[in-house]
Amino acid sequence: MKEENTAETVAKGEKAISEVATVVENKDSTTETLLRNAILTSETLFRLEQVKKLKNSTAKKGERISIARLMGTIIEEYLDDKYPQTKELYKLMKNMTSENIING
């Protein structure tokens, strides 16, 4: 990650980053996109670093870690932390989806 300082982010005490992130999760894919000046709050940056450390410790050597997947994990953790009832909603949605597939 390359940190960039802009007048807006310095004034807010936040960090802007430029990051090359894998967009597609396929092993054969080399599709990438460049995210520029993504504004991250201190809490989001902290969560991103924590998840990244966790993924790095469990990832196979040389395995690429998707920023999109990291952000998804961060969003899930945030919702689980702030709105505990969302776990129950996830279960209901999963059950409804699997029942619809079975019942056609």
Coordinates of N, CA and C in Angstrom, one line a residue, residues 6-99:
T6 N -3.2 14.1 0.9 CA -3.8 15.2 0.2 C -4.3 16.2 1.2
A7 N -4.6 17.4 0.8 CA -5.0 18.5 1.7 C -6.2 18.0 2.5
E8 N -7.2 17.4 1.8 CA -8.4 17.0 2.5 C -8.1 15.9 3.5
T9 N -7.3 14.9 3.2 CA -7.1 13.8 4.2 C -6.2 14.3 5.3
V10 N -5.3 15.1 5.1 CA -4.4 15.6 6.2 C -5.3 16.4 7.1
A11 N -6.2 17.3 6.6 CA -7.1 18.1 7.4 C -8.0 17.2 8.3
K12 N -8.4 16.0 7.7 CA -9.3 15.1 8.5 C -8.5 14.1 9.3
G13 N -7.2 14.1 9.1 CA -6.4 13.1 9.9 C -6.6 11.7 9.4
E14 N -7.0 11.6 8.1 CA -7.2 10.2 7.6 C -6.1 10.0 6.5
K15 N -6.1 8.8 6.0 CA -5.1 8.4 5.0 C -5.8 8.1 3.7
A16 N -5.2 8.5 2.6 CA -5.6 8.1 1.3 C -4.6 7.1 0.8
I17 N -5.1 6.0 0.2 CA -4.1 5.0 -0.3 C -4.3 4.7 -1.7
S18 N -3.3 4.3 -2.4 CA -3.3 3.8 -3.7 C -3.0 2.3 -3.6
E19 N -3.8 1.5 -4.1 CA -3.7 0.0 -3.9 C -4.0 -0.7 -5.2
V20 N -3.2 -1.6 -5.6 CA -3.5 -2.5 -6.7 C -4.2 -3.7 -6.1
A21 N -5.5 -3.9 -6.5 CA -6.3 -4.9 -5.9 C -6.8 -5.9 -6.9
T22 N -6.8 -7.2 -6.6 CA -7.4 -8.2 -7.4 C -8.9 -8.1 -7.4
V23 N -9.5 -8.0 -8.6 CA -10.9 -7.9 -8.7 C -11.6 -9.2 -8.8
V24 N -11.0 -10.1 -9.6 CA -11.6 -11.5 -9.8 C -10.9 -12.5 -8.9
E25 N -11.6 -13.4 -8.3 CA -11.0 -14.3 -7.4 C -10.5 -15.6 -8.1
N26 N -10.7 -15.8 -9.4 CA -10.2 -17.0 -10.1 C -8.7 -17.1 -10.0
K27 N -8.2 -18.4 -9.9 CA -6.8 -18.6 -9.8 C -6.1 -18.2 -11.2
D28 N -6.9 -18.4 -12.3 CA -6.3 -18.1 -13.6 C -6.4 -16.6 -14.0
S29 N -7.1 -15.9 -13.2 CA -7.3 -14.5 -13.5 C -6.1 -13.6 -13.1
T30 N -5.8 -12.6 -14.0 CA -4.8 -11.6 -13.7 C -5.4 -10.2 -13.8
T31 N -6.8 -10.2 -13.8 CA -7.4 -8.9 -13.8 C -7.2 -8.1 -12.6
E32 N -6.8 -6.9 -12.7 CA -6.5 -6.0 -11.6 C -7.1 -4.6 -11.8
T33 N -7.3 -3.9 -10.8 CA -7.7 -2.5 -10.9 C -7.0 -1.7 -9.9
L34 N -6.8 -0.4 -10.2 CA -6.1 0.5 -9.4 C -7.1 1.4 -8.6
L35 N -7.1 1.3 -7.3 CA -7.9 2.2 -6.5 C -7.1 3.4 -6.1
R36 N -7.6 4.5 -6.4 CA -6.8 5.7 -6.0 C -7.6 6.6 -5.0
N37 N -6.9 7.2 -4.1 CA -7.4 8.1 -3.1 C -8.7 7.6 -2.4
A38 N -8.6 6.3 -2.0 CA -9.7 5.8 -1.2 C -9.6 6.4 0.2
I39 N -10.6 7.0 0.7 CA -10.5 7.7 2.0 C -10.9 6.6 3.0
L40 N -10.1 6.4 4.0 CA -10.3 5.4 5.0 C -10.3 6.1 6.4
T41 N -11.3 5.9 7.2 CA -11.3 6.4 8.5 C -10.3 5.6 9.4
S42 N -9.9 6.1 10.5 CA -9.0 5.3 11.4 C -9.5 4.0 11.7
E43 N -10.8 3.9 12.0 CA -11.4 2.6 12.4 C -11.4 1.6 11.2
T44 N -11.7 2.1 10.0 CA -11.6 1.2 8.8 C -10.2 0.8 8.5
L45 N -9.3 1.7 8.6 CA -7.9 1.3 8.4 C -7.4 0.3 9.4
F46 N -7.8 0.5 10.7 CA -7.4 -0.5 11.7 C -8.0 -1.9 11.4
R47 N -9.3 -1.9 11.0 CA -10.0 -3.2 10.7 C -9.3 -3.8 9.5
L48 N -9.0 -3.1 8.5 CA -8.4 -3.6 7.3 C -7.0 -4.2 7.6
E49 N -6.2 -3.5 8.4 CA -4.9 -4.1 8.8 C -5.1 -5.4 9.6
Q50 N -6.1 -5.4 10.5 CA -6.3 -6.6 11.3 C -6.7 -7.8 10.5
V51 N -7.6 -7.6 9.5 CA -8.0 -8.7 8.6 C -6.9 -9.1 7.7
K52 N -6.1 -8.1 7.3 CA -5.0 -8.4 6.4 C -4.0 -9.3 7.1
K53 N -3.7 -9.0 8.4 CA -2.8 -9.8 9.2 C -3.3 -11.2 9.3
L54 N -4.6 -11.3 9.6 CA -5.2 -12.6 9.8 C -5.1 -13.4 8.5
K55 N -5.4 -12.8 7.4 CA -5.4 -13.5 6.1 C -3.9 -13.9 5.7
N56 N -3.0 -13.0 6.0 CA -1.6 -13.3 5.7 C -1.1 -14.4 6.5
S57 N -1.5 -14.5 7.8 CA -1.1 -15.6 8.6 C -1.7 -17.0 8.2
T58 N -2.8 -17.0 7.6 CA -3.5 -18.2 7.2 C -3.3 -18.5 5.7
A59 N -2.9 -17.6 4.9 CA -2.7 -17.8 3.5 C -1.6 -18.7 3.1
K60 N -1.7 -19.3 2.0 CA -0.6 -20.1 1.5 C 0.5 -19.2 1.0
K61 N 1.7 -19.6 1.0 CA 2.8 -18.8 0.5 C 2.6 -18.4 -1.0
G62 N 2.7 -17.1 -1.3 CA 2.5 -16.6 -2.6 C 1.0 -16.4 -3.0
E63 N 0.1 -16.7 -2.1 CA -1.3 -16.6 -2.4 C -1.7 -15.1 -2.4
R64 N -2.4 -14.6 -3.4 CA -2.8 -13.2 -3.4 C -4.1 -13.0 -2.5
I65 N -4.1 -11.9 -1.9 CA -5.2 -11.6 -1.0 C -6.0 -10.4 -1.6
S66 N -7.3 -10.7 -1.8 CA -8.1 -9.7 -2.5 C -8.6 -8.6 -1.6
I67 N -8.4 -7.4 -2.0 CA -8.9 -6.3 -1.2 C -10.4 -6.3 -1.1
A68 N -11.1 -6.7 -2.2 CA -12.5 -6.8 -2.2 C -13.0 -7.7 -1.2
R69 N -12.4 -8.9 -1.1 CA -12.7 -9.9 -0.1 C -12.5 -9.3 1.3
L70 N -11.3 -8.6 1.5 CA -11.0 -8.1 2.8 C -12.1 -7.0 3.2
M71 N -12.5 -6.2 2.3 CA -13.5 -5.2 2.6 C -14.8 -5.8 2.9
G72 N -15.1 -6.9 2.2 CA -16.4 -7.7 2.5 C -16.3 -8.2 4.0
T73 N -15.2 -8.8 4.3 CA -15.0 -9.3 5.7 C -15.1 -8.2 6.7
I74 N -14.6 -7.1 6.4 CA -14.6 -5.9 7.4 C -16.1 -5.5 7.5
I75 N -16.8 -5.4 6.4 CA -18.2 -5.0 6.5 C -19.0 -6.0 7.3
E76 N -18.8 -7.3 7.1 CA -19.5 -8.3 7.9 C -19.2 -8.2 9.4
E77 N -17.9 -8.0 9.7 CA -17.5 -7.8 11.1 C -18.1 -6.6 11.8
Y78 N -18.2 -5.5 11.0 CA -18.8 -4.3 11.5 C -20.2 -4.5 11.8
L79 N -21.0 -5.1 10.8 CA -22.4 -5.3 11.0 C -22.6 -6.3 12.2
D80 N -21.8 -7.3 12.3 CA -22.0 -8.3 13.4 C -21.7 -7.6 14.8
D81 N -20.7 -6.6 14.8 CA -20.4 -5.9 16.0 C -21.5 -4.9 16.4
K82 N -21.9 -4.1 15.4 CA -22.9 -3.0 15.7 C -24.3 -3.5 15.7
Y83 N -24.6 -4.5 14.9 CA -26.0 -5.0 14.8 C -26.0 -6.5 14.9
P84 N -26.0 -7.1 16.1 CA -25.8 -8.5 16.3 C -27.0 -9.3 15.7
Q85 N -28.1 -8.7 15.5 CA -29.2 -9.4 14.9 C -29.0 -9.8 13.4
T86 N -28.0 -9.2 12.8 CA -27.8 -9.5 11.4 C -27.3 -10.9 11.2
K87 N -26.7 -11.5 12.2 CA -26.3 -12.9 12.1 C -27.5 -13.8 11.9
E88 N -28.6 -13.5 12.6 CA -29.8 -14.2 12.5 C -30.4 -14.0 11.2
L89 N -30.4 -12.8 10.7 CA -30.9 -12.4 9.4 C -30.1 -13.2 8.3
Y90 N -28.8 -13.3 8.4 CA -28.0 -14.1 7.4 C -28.5 -15.5 7.4
K91 N -28.7 -16.1 8.6 CA -29.1 -17.5 8.7 C -30.5 -17.7 8.0
L92 N -31.4 -16.8 8.3 CA -32.8 -16.8 7.6 C -32.7 -16.7 6.1
M93 N -31.8 -15.8 5.7 CA -31.7 -15.6 4.2 C -31.1 -16.8 3.6
K94 N -30.1 -17.4 4.2 CA -29.4 -18.6 3.7 C -30.4 -19.8 3.6
N95 N -31.2 -20.0 4.7 CA -32.2 -21.0 4.7 C -33.3 -20.8 3.7
M96 N -33.7 -19.6 3.5 CA -34.7 -19.3 2.5 C -34.2 -19.6 1.1
T97 N -32.9 -19.2 0.8 CA -32.3 -19.4 -0.5 C -32.2 -20.9 -0.7
S98 N -31.7 -21.7 0.2 CA -31.5 -23.1 0.0 C -32.9 -23.8 -0.1
E99 N -33.9 -23.4 0.6 CA -35.2 -23.9 0.4 C -35.8 -23.7 -0.9

